[in-house]
């Protein structure tokens, strides 16, 4: 079922589509993002080095666009309708300014981020001006 859903959202070759669920399951198993550790949790009887090379090829050749990923996450939700929330956390992290635009799906009062964008300087204000038909 997941492979069919991924085929619907991503225009990838079947080998890459089948690789993504393996990566997701492996990430949950090993609870780390270290590539060689993830490769140890891949299904099948191939050597770990073969799984690692497959993972390297996937990471090298596949670009997952955040907008496609957000669409996929929403499609996986078991609801007919969802509440979306837009937030703009802004502040300082030590001496570094942070300014994000975050889109979240709200479930039982908890917002789960599905898409975020780092904003440079006053980007959001410019977006609001453009949305209203003004010029930046």
JSON list of N, CA and C in Angstrom, two decimals, residues 34-85:
[
{"chain": "A", "resi": 34, "resn": "UNK", "atom": "N", "xyz": [22.65, 7.93, 11.49]},
{"chain": "A", "resi": 34, "resn": "UNK", "atom": "CA", "xyz": [23.95, 7.55, 10.95]},
{"chain": "A", "resi": 34, "resn": "UNK", "atom": "C", "xyz": [23.73, 6.55, 9.82]},
{"chain": "A", "resi": 35, "resn": "UNK", "atom": "N", "xyz": [24.24, 6.90, 8.63]},
{"chain": "A", "resi": 35, "resn": "UNK", "atom": "CA", "xyz": [23.97, 6.11, 7.43]},
{"chain": "A", "resi": 35, "resn": "UNK", "atom": "C", "xyz": [24.33, 4.64, 7.59]},
{"chain": "A", "resi": 36, "resn": "UNK", "atom": "N", "xyz": [25.51, 4.35, 8.12]},
{"chain": "A", "resi": 36, "resn": "UNK", "atom": "CA", "xyz": [25.94, 2.95, 8.24]},
{"chain": "A", "resi": 36, "resn": "UNK", "atom": "C", "xyz": [25.06, 2.19, 9.23]},
{"chain": "A", "resi": 37, "resn": "UNK", "atom": "N", "xyz": [24.57, 2.86, 10.26]},
{"chain": "A", "resi": 37, "resn": "UNK", "atom": "CA", "xyz": [23.65, 2.21, 11.20]},
{"chain": "A", "resi": 37, "resn": "UNK", "atom": "C", "xyz": [22.30, 1.93, 10.56]},
{"chain": "A", "resi": 38, "resn": "UNK", "atom": "N", "xyz": [21.83, 2.89, 9.77]},
{"chain": "A", "resi": 38, "resn": "UNK", "atom": "CA", "xyz": [20.55, 2.71, 9.07]},
{"chain": "A", "resi": 38, "resn": "UNK", "atom": "C", "xyz": [20.66, 1.52, 8.12]},
{"chain": "A", "resi": 39, "resn": "UNK", "atom": "N", "xyz": [21.78, 1.40, 7.44]},
{"chain": "A", "resi": 39, "resn": "UNK", "atom": "CA", "xyz": [21.98, 0.30, 6.48]},
{"chain": "A", "resi": 39, "resn": "UNK", "atom": "C", "xyz": [21.91, -1.06, 7.17]},
{"chain": "A", "resi": 40, "resn": "UNK", "atom": "N", "xyz": [22.31, -1.15, 8.43]},
{"chain": "A", "resi": 40, "resn": "UNK", "atom": "CA", "xyz": [22.27, -2.44, 9.14]},
{"chain": "A", "resi": 40, "resn": "UNK", "atom": "C", "xyz": [20.84, -2.92, 9.37]},
{"chain": "A", "resi": 41, "resn": "UNK", "atom": "N", "xyz": [19.89, -2.01, 9.34]},
{"chain": "A", "resi": 41, "resn": "UNK", "atom": "CA", "xyz": [18.49, -2.37, 9.61]},
{"chain": "A", "resi": 41, "resn": "UNK", "atom": "C", "xyz": [17.67, -2.56, 8.34]},
{"chain": "A", "resi": 42, "resn": "UNK", "atom": "N", "xyz": [18.30, -2.50, 7.17]},
{"chain": "A", "resi": 42, "resn": "UNK", "atom": "CA", "xyz": [17.57, -2.72, 5.92]},
{"chain": "A", "resi": 42, "resn": "UNK", "atom": "C", "xyz": [17.10, -4.17, 5.85]},
{"chain": "A", "resi": 43, "resn": "UNK", "atom": "N", "xyz": [15.92, -4.40, 5.26]},
{"chain": "A", "resi": 43, "resn": "UNK", "atom": "CA", "xyz": [15.44, -5.77, 5.12]},
{"chain": "A", "resi": 43, "resn": "UNK", "atom": "C", "xyz": [16.21, -6.52, 4.03]},
{"chain": "A", "resi": 44, "resn": "UNK", "atom": "N", "xyz": [16.18, -7.82, 4.10]},
{"chain": "A", "resi": 44, "resn": "UNK", "atom": "CA", "xyz": [16.81, -8.64, 3.06]},
{"chain": "A", "resi": 44, "resn": "UNK", "atom": "C", "xyz": [18.08, -9.32, 3.55]},
{"chain": "A", "resi": 45, "resn": "UNK", "atom": "N", "xyz": [18.62, -10.17, 2.69]},
{"chain": "A", "resi": 45, "resn": "UNK", "atom": "CA", "xyz": [19.77, -10.98, 3.07]},
{"chain": "A", "resi": 45, "resn": "UNK", "atom": "C", "xyz": [21.08, -10.46, 2.51]},
{"chain": "A", "resi": 46, "resn": "UNK", "atom": "N", "xyz": [21.05, -9.33, 1.83]},
{"chain": "A", "resi": 46, "resn": "UNK", "atom": "CA", "xyz": [22.28, -8.77, 1.25]},
{"chain": "A", "resi": 46, "resn": "UNK", "atom": "C", "xyz": [23.24, -8.34, 2.35]},
{"chain": "A", "resi": 47, "resn": "UNK", "atom": "N", "xyz": [24.49, -8.23, 1.99]},
{"chain": "A", "resi": 47, "resn": "UNK", "atom": "CA", "xyz": [25.51, -7.77, 2.93]},
{"chain": "A", "resi": 47, "resn": "UNK", "atom": "C", "xyz": [25.22, -6.32, 3.34]},
{"chain": "A", "resi": 48, "resn": "UNK", "atom": "N", "xyz": [25.67, -5.96, 4.53]},
{"chain": "A", "resi": 48, "resn": "UNK", "atom": "CA", "xyz": [25.46, -4.60, 5.03]},
{"chain": "A", "resi": 48, "resn": "UNK", "atom": "C", "xyz": [26.08, -3.57, 4.08]},
{"chain": "A", "resi": 49, "resn": "UNK", "atom": "N", "xyz": [27.23, -3.90, 3.50]},
{"chain": "A", "resi": 49, "resn": "UNK", "atom": "CA", "xyz": [27.89, -2.98, 2.57]},
{"chain": "A", "resi": 49, "resn": "UNK", "atom": "C", "xyz": [27.01, -2.71, 1.35]},
{"chain": "A", "resi": 50, "resn": "UNK", "atom": "N", "xyz": [26.28, -3.73, 0.89]},
{"chain": "A", "resi": 50, "resn": "UNK", "atom": "CA", "xyz": [25.37, -3.54, -0.25]},
{"chain": "A", "resi": 50, "resn": "UNK", "atom": "C", "xyz": [24.22, -2.62, 0.13]},
{"chain": "A", "resi": 51, "resn": "UNK", "atom": "N", "xyz": [23.69, -2.80, 1.34]},
{"chain": "A", "resi": 51, "resn": "UNK", "atom": "CA", "xyz": [22.62, -1.91, 1.80]},
{"chain": "A", "resi": 51, "resn": "UNK", "atom": "C", "xyz": [23.14, -0.48, 1.93]},
{"chain": "A", "resi": 52, "resn": "UNK", "atom": "N", "xyz": [24.37, -0.34, 2.42]},
{"chain": "A", "resi": 52, "resn": "UNK", "atom": "CA", "xyz": [24.96, 0.98, 2.58]},
{"chain": "A", "resi": 52, "resn": "UNK", "atom": "C", "xyz": [25.13, 1.65, 1.21]},
{"chain": "A", "resi": 53, "resn": "UNK", "atom": "N", "xyz": [25.60, 0.91, 0.21]},
{"chain": "A", "resi": 53, "resn": "UNK", "atom": "CA", "xyz": [25.75, 1.47, -1.14]},
{"chain": "A", "resi": 53, "resn": "UNK", "atom": "C", "xyz": [24.40, 1.88, -1.72]},
{"chain": "A", "resi": 54, "resn": "UNK", "atom": "N", "xyz": [23.38, 1.06, -1.48]},
{"chain": "A", "resi": 54, "resn": "UNK", "atom": "CA", "xyz": [22.03, 1.39, -1.96]},
{"chain": "A", "resi": 54, "resn": "UNK", "atom": "C", "xyz": [21.55, 2.69, -1.31]},
{"chain": "A", "resi": 55, "resn": "UNK", "atom": "N", "xyz": [21.79, 2.81, -0.02]},
{"chain": "A", "resi": 55, "resn": "UNK", "atom": "CA", "xyz": [21.40, 4.01, 0.71]},
{"chain": "A", "resi": 55, "resn": "UNK", "atom": "C", "xyz": [22.18, 5.23, 0.20]},
{"chain": "A", "resi": 56, "resn": "UNK", "atom": "N", "xyz": [23.46, 5.06, -0.06]},
{"chain": "A", "resi": 56, "resn": "UNK", "atom": "CA", "xyz": [24.28, 6.15, -0.61]},
{"chain": "A", "resi": 56, "resn": "UNK", "atom": "C", "xyz": [23.74, 6.61, -1.97]},
{"chain": "A", "resi": 57, "resn": "UNK", "atom": "N", "xyz": [23.41, 5.65, -2.83]},
{"chain": "A", "resi": 57, "resn": "UNK", "atom": "CA", "xyz": [22.87, 6.01, -4.16]},
{"chain": "A", "resi": 57, "resn": "UNK", "atom": "C", "xyz": [21.55, 6.76, -4.01]},
{"chain": "A", "resi": 58, "resn": "UNK", "atom": "N", "xyz": [20.69, 6.28, -3.12]},
{"chain": "A", "resi": 58, "resn": "UNK", "atom": "CA", "xyz": [19.41, 6.94, -2.90]},
{"chain": "A", "resi": 58, "resn": "UNK", "atom": "C", "xyz": [19.63, 8.39, -2.46]},
{"chain": "A", "resi": 59, "resn": "UNK", "atom": "N", "xyz": [20.49, 8.59, -1.47]},
{"chain": "A", "resi": 59, "resn": "UNK", "atom": "CA", "xyz": [20.73, 9.94, -0.94]},
{"chain": "A", "resi": 59, "resn": "UNK", "atom": "C", "xyz": [21.40, 10.85, -1.97]},
{"chain": "A", "resi": 60, "resn": "UNK", "atom": "N", "xyz": [22.21, 10.26, -2.85]},
{"chain": "A", "resi": 60, "resn": "UNK", "atom": "CA", "xyz": [22.91, 11.05, -3.85]},
{"chain": "A", "resi": 60, "resn": "UNK", "atom": "C", "xyz": [21.98, 11.49, -4.99]},
{"chain": "A", "resi": 61, "resn": "UNK", "atom": "N", "xyz": [21.06, 10.63, -5.39]},
{"chain": "A", "resi": 61, "resn": "UNK", "atom": "CA", "xyz": [20.28, 10.88, -6.60]},
{"chain": "A", "resi": 61, "resn": "UNK", "atom": "C", "xyz": [18.85, 11.35, -6.36]},
{"chain": "A", "resi": 62, "resn": "UNK", "atom": "N", "xyz": [18.37, 11.26, -5.14]},
{"chain": "A", "resi": 62, "resn": "UNK", "atom": "CA", "xyz": [16.96, 11.59, -4.89]},
{"chain": "A", "resi": 62, "resn": "UNK", "atom": "C", "xyz": [16.86, 12.90, -4.12]},
{"chain": "A", "resi": 63, "resn": "UNK", "atom": "N", "xyz": [16.07, 13.80, -4.67]},
{"chain": "A", "resi": 63, "resn": "UNK", "atom": "CA", "xyz": [15.75, 15.04, -3.98]},
{"chain": "A", "resi": 63, "resn": "UNK", "atom": "C", "xyz": [14.28, 15.00, -3.60]},
{"chain": "A", "resi": 64, "resn": "UNK", "atom": "N", "xyz": [14.02, 15.09, -2.31]},
{"chain": "A", "resi": 64, "resn": "UNK", "atom": "CA", "xyz": [12.63, 15.09, -1.84]},
{"chain": "A", "resi": 64, "resn": "UNK", "atom": "C", "xyz": [12.25, 16.53, -1.57]},
{"chain": "A", "resi": 65, "resn": "UNK", "atom": "N", "xyz": [11.38, 17.06, -2.38]},
{"chain": "A", "resi": 65, "resn": "UNK", "atom": "CA", "xyz": [10.95, 18.44, -2.21]},
{"chain": "A", "resi": 65, "resn": "UNK", "atom": "C", "xyz": [10.04, 18.53, -0.99]},
{"chain": "A", "resi": 66, "resn": "UNK", "atom": "N", "xyz": [10.26, 19.53, -0.14]},
{"chain": "A", "resi": 66, "resn": "UNK", "atom": "CA", "xyz": [9.45, 19.66, 1.08]},
{"chain": "A", "resi": 66, "resn": "UNK", "atom": "C", "xyz": [7.95, 19.74, 0.80]},
{"chain": "A", "resi": 67, "resn": "UNK", "atom": "N", "xyz": [7.56, 20.41, -0.29]},
{"chain": "A", "resi": 67, "resn": "UNK", "atom": "CA", "xyz": [6.13, 20.52, -0.60]},
{"chain": "A", "resi": 67, "resn": "UNK", "atom": "C", "xyz": [5.53, 19.15, -0.93]},
{"chain": "A", "resi": 68, "resn": "UNK", "atom": "N", "xyz": [6.29, 18.29, -1.63]},
{"chain": "A", "resi": 68, "resn": "UNK", "atom": "CA", "xyz": [5.80, 16.94, -1.92]},
{"chain": "A", "resi": 68, "resn": "UNK", "atom": "C", "xyz": [5.70, 16.11, -0.64]},
{"chain": "A", "resi": 69, "resn": "UNK", "atom": "N", "xyz": [6.68, 16.28, 0.24]},
{"chain": "A", "resi": 69, "resn": "UNK", "atom": "CA", "xyz": [6.66, 15.55, 1.50]},
{"chain": "A", "resi": 69, "resn": "UNK", "atom": "C", "xyz": [5.47, 15.96, 2.35]},
{"chain": "A", "resi": 70, "resn": "UNK", "atom": "N", "xyz": [5.18, 17.25, 2.40]},
{"chain": "A", "resi": 70, "resn": "UNK", "atom": "CA", "xyz": [4.03, 17.74, 3.15]},
{"chain": "A", "resi": 70, "resn": "UNK", "atom": "C", "xyz": [2.73, 17.18, 2.58]},
{"chain": "A", "resi": 71, "resn": "UNK", "atom": "N", "xyz": [2.62, 17.14, 1.25]},
{"chain": "A", "resi": 71, "resn": "UNK", "atom": "CA", "xyz": [1.44, 16.57, 0.60]},
{"chain": "A", "resi": 71, "resn": "UNK", "atom": "C", "xyz": [1.28, 15.10, 0.94]},
{"chain": "A", "resi": 72, "resn": "UNK", "atom": "N", "xyz": [2.39, 14.37, 0.94]},
{"chain": "A", "resi": 72, "resn": "UNK", "atom": "CA", "xyz": [2.35, 12.95, 1.28]},
{"chain": "A", "resi": 72, "resn": "UNK", "atom": "C", "xyz": [1.91, 12.73, 2.72]},
{"chain": "A", "resi": 73, "resn": "UNK", "atom": "N", "xyz": [2.46, 13.52, 3.65]},
{"chain": "A", "resi": 73, "resn": "UNK", "atom": "CA", "xyz": [2.09, 13.37, 5.07]},
{"chain": "A", "resi": 73, "resn": "UNK", "atom": "C", "xyz": [0.60, 13.61, 5.25]},
{"chain": "A", "resi": 74, "resn": "UNK", "atom": "N", "xyz": [0.07, 14.63, 4.62]},
{"chain": "A", "resi": 74, "resn": "UNK", "atom": "CA", "xyz": [-1.37, 14.92, 4.73]},
{"chain": "A", "resi": 74, "resn": "UNK", "atom": "C", "xyz": [-2.18, 13.78, 4.12]},
{"chain": "A", "resi": 75, "resn": "UNK", "atom": "N", "xyz": [-1.72, 13.21, 3.01]},
{"chain": "A", "resi": 75, "resn": "UNK", "atom": "CA", "xyz": [-2.43, 12.10, 2.37]},
{"chain": "A", "resi": 75, "resn": "UNK", "atom": "C", "xyz": [-2.44, 10.86, 3.27]},
{"chain": "A", "resi": 76, "resn": "UNK", "atom": "N", "xyz": [-1.43, 10.70, 4.11]},
{"chain": "A", "resi": 76, "resn": "UNK", "atom": "CA", "xyz": [-1.35, 9.54, 4.99]},
{"chain": "A", "resi": 76, "resn": "UNK", "atom": "C", "xyz": [-2.23, 9.66, 6.23]},
{"chain": "A", "resi": 77, "resn": "UNK", "atom": "N", "xyz": [-2.71, 10.87, 6.51]},
{"chain": "A", "resi": 77, "resn": "UNK", "atom": "CA", "xyz": [-3.54, 11.07, 7.70]},
{"chain": "A", "resi": 77, "resn": "UNK", "atom": "C", "xyz": [-4.87, 10.33, 7.55]},
{"chain": "A", "resi": 78, "resn": "UNK", "atom": "N", "xyz": [-5.33, 9.70, 8.63]},
{"chain": "A", "resi": 78, "resn": "UNK", "atom": "CA", "xyz": [-6.57, 8.92, 8.54]},
{"chain": "A", "resi": 78, "resn": "UNK", "atom": "C", "xyz": [-7.84, 9.76, 8.70]},
{"chain": "A", "resi": 79, "resn": "UNK", "atom": "N", "xyz": [-7.81, 11.00, 8.23]},
{"chain": "A", "resi": 79, "resn": "UNK", "atom": "CA", "xyz": [-8.96, 11.87, 8.39]},
{"chain": "A", "resi": 79, "resn": "UNK", "atom": "C", "xyz": [-9.40, 12.41, 7.04]},
{"chain": "A", "resi": 80, "resn": "UNK", "atom": "N", "xyz": [-10.70, 12.70, 6.93]},
{"chain": "A", "resi": 80, "resn": "UNK", "atom": "CA", "xyz": [-11.22, 13.31, 5.71]},
{"chain": "A", "resi": 80, "resn": "UNK", "atom": "C", "xyz": [-10.87, 14.79, 5.66]},
{"chain": "A", "resi": 81, "resn": "UNK", "atom": "N", "xyz": [-10.87, 15.44, 6.83]},
{"chain": "A", "resi": 81, "resn": "UNK", "atom": "CA", "xyz": [-10.52, 16.85, 6.90]},
{"chain": "A", "resi": 81, "resn": "UNK", "atom": "C", "xyz": [-9.45, 17.03, 7.97]},
{"chain": "A", "resi": 82, "resn": "UNK", "atom": "N", "xyz": [-8.64, 18.04, 7.79]},
{"chain": "A", "resi": 82, "resn": "UNK", "atom": "CA", "xyz": [-7.59, 18.34, 8.75]},
{"chain": "A", "resi": 82, "resn": "UNK", "atom": "C", "xyz": [-7.56, 19.83, 9.03]},
{"chain": "A", "resi": 83, "resn": "UNK", "atom": "N", "xyz": [-7.13, 20.19, 10.22]},
{"chain": "A", "resi": 83, "resn": "UNK", "atom": "CA", "xyz": [-6.95, 21.59, 10.56]},
{"chain": "A", "resi": 83, "resn": "UNK", "atom": "C", "xyz": [-5.48, 21.92, 10.38]},
{"chain": "A", "resi": 84, "resn": "UNK", "atom": "N", "xyz": [-5.21, 22.97, 9.61]},
{"chain": "A", "resi": 84, "resn": "UNK", "atom": "CA", "xyz": [-3.84, 23.41, 9.40]},
{"chain": "A", "resi": 84, "resn": "UNK", "atom": "C", "xyz": [-3.57, 24.65, 10.23]},
{"chain": "A", "resi": 85, "resn": "UNK", "atom": "N", "xyz": [-2.35, 24.76, 10.68]},
{"chain": "A", "resi": 85, "resn": "UNK", "atom": "CA", "xyz": [-1.94, 25.90, 11.48]},
{"chain": "A", "resi": 85, "resn": "UNK", "atom": "C", "xyz": [-0.69, 26.51, 10.87]}
]
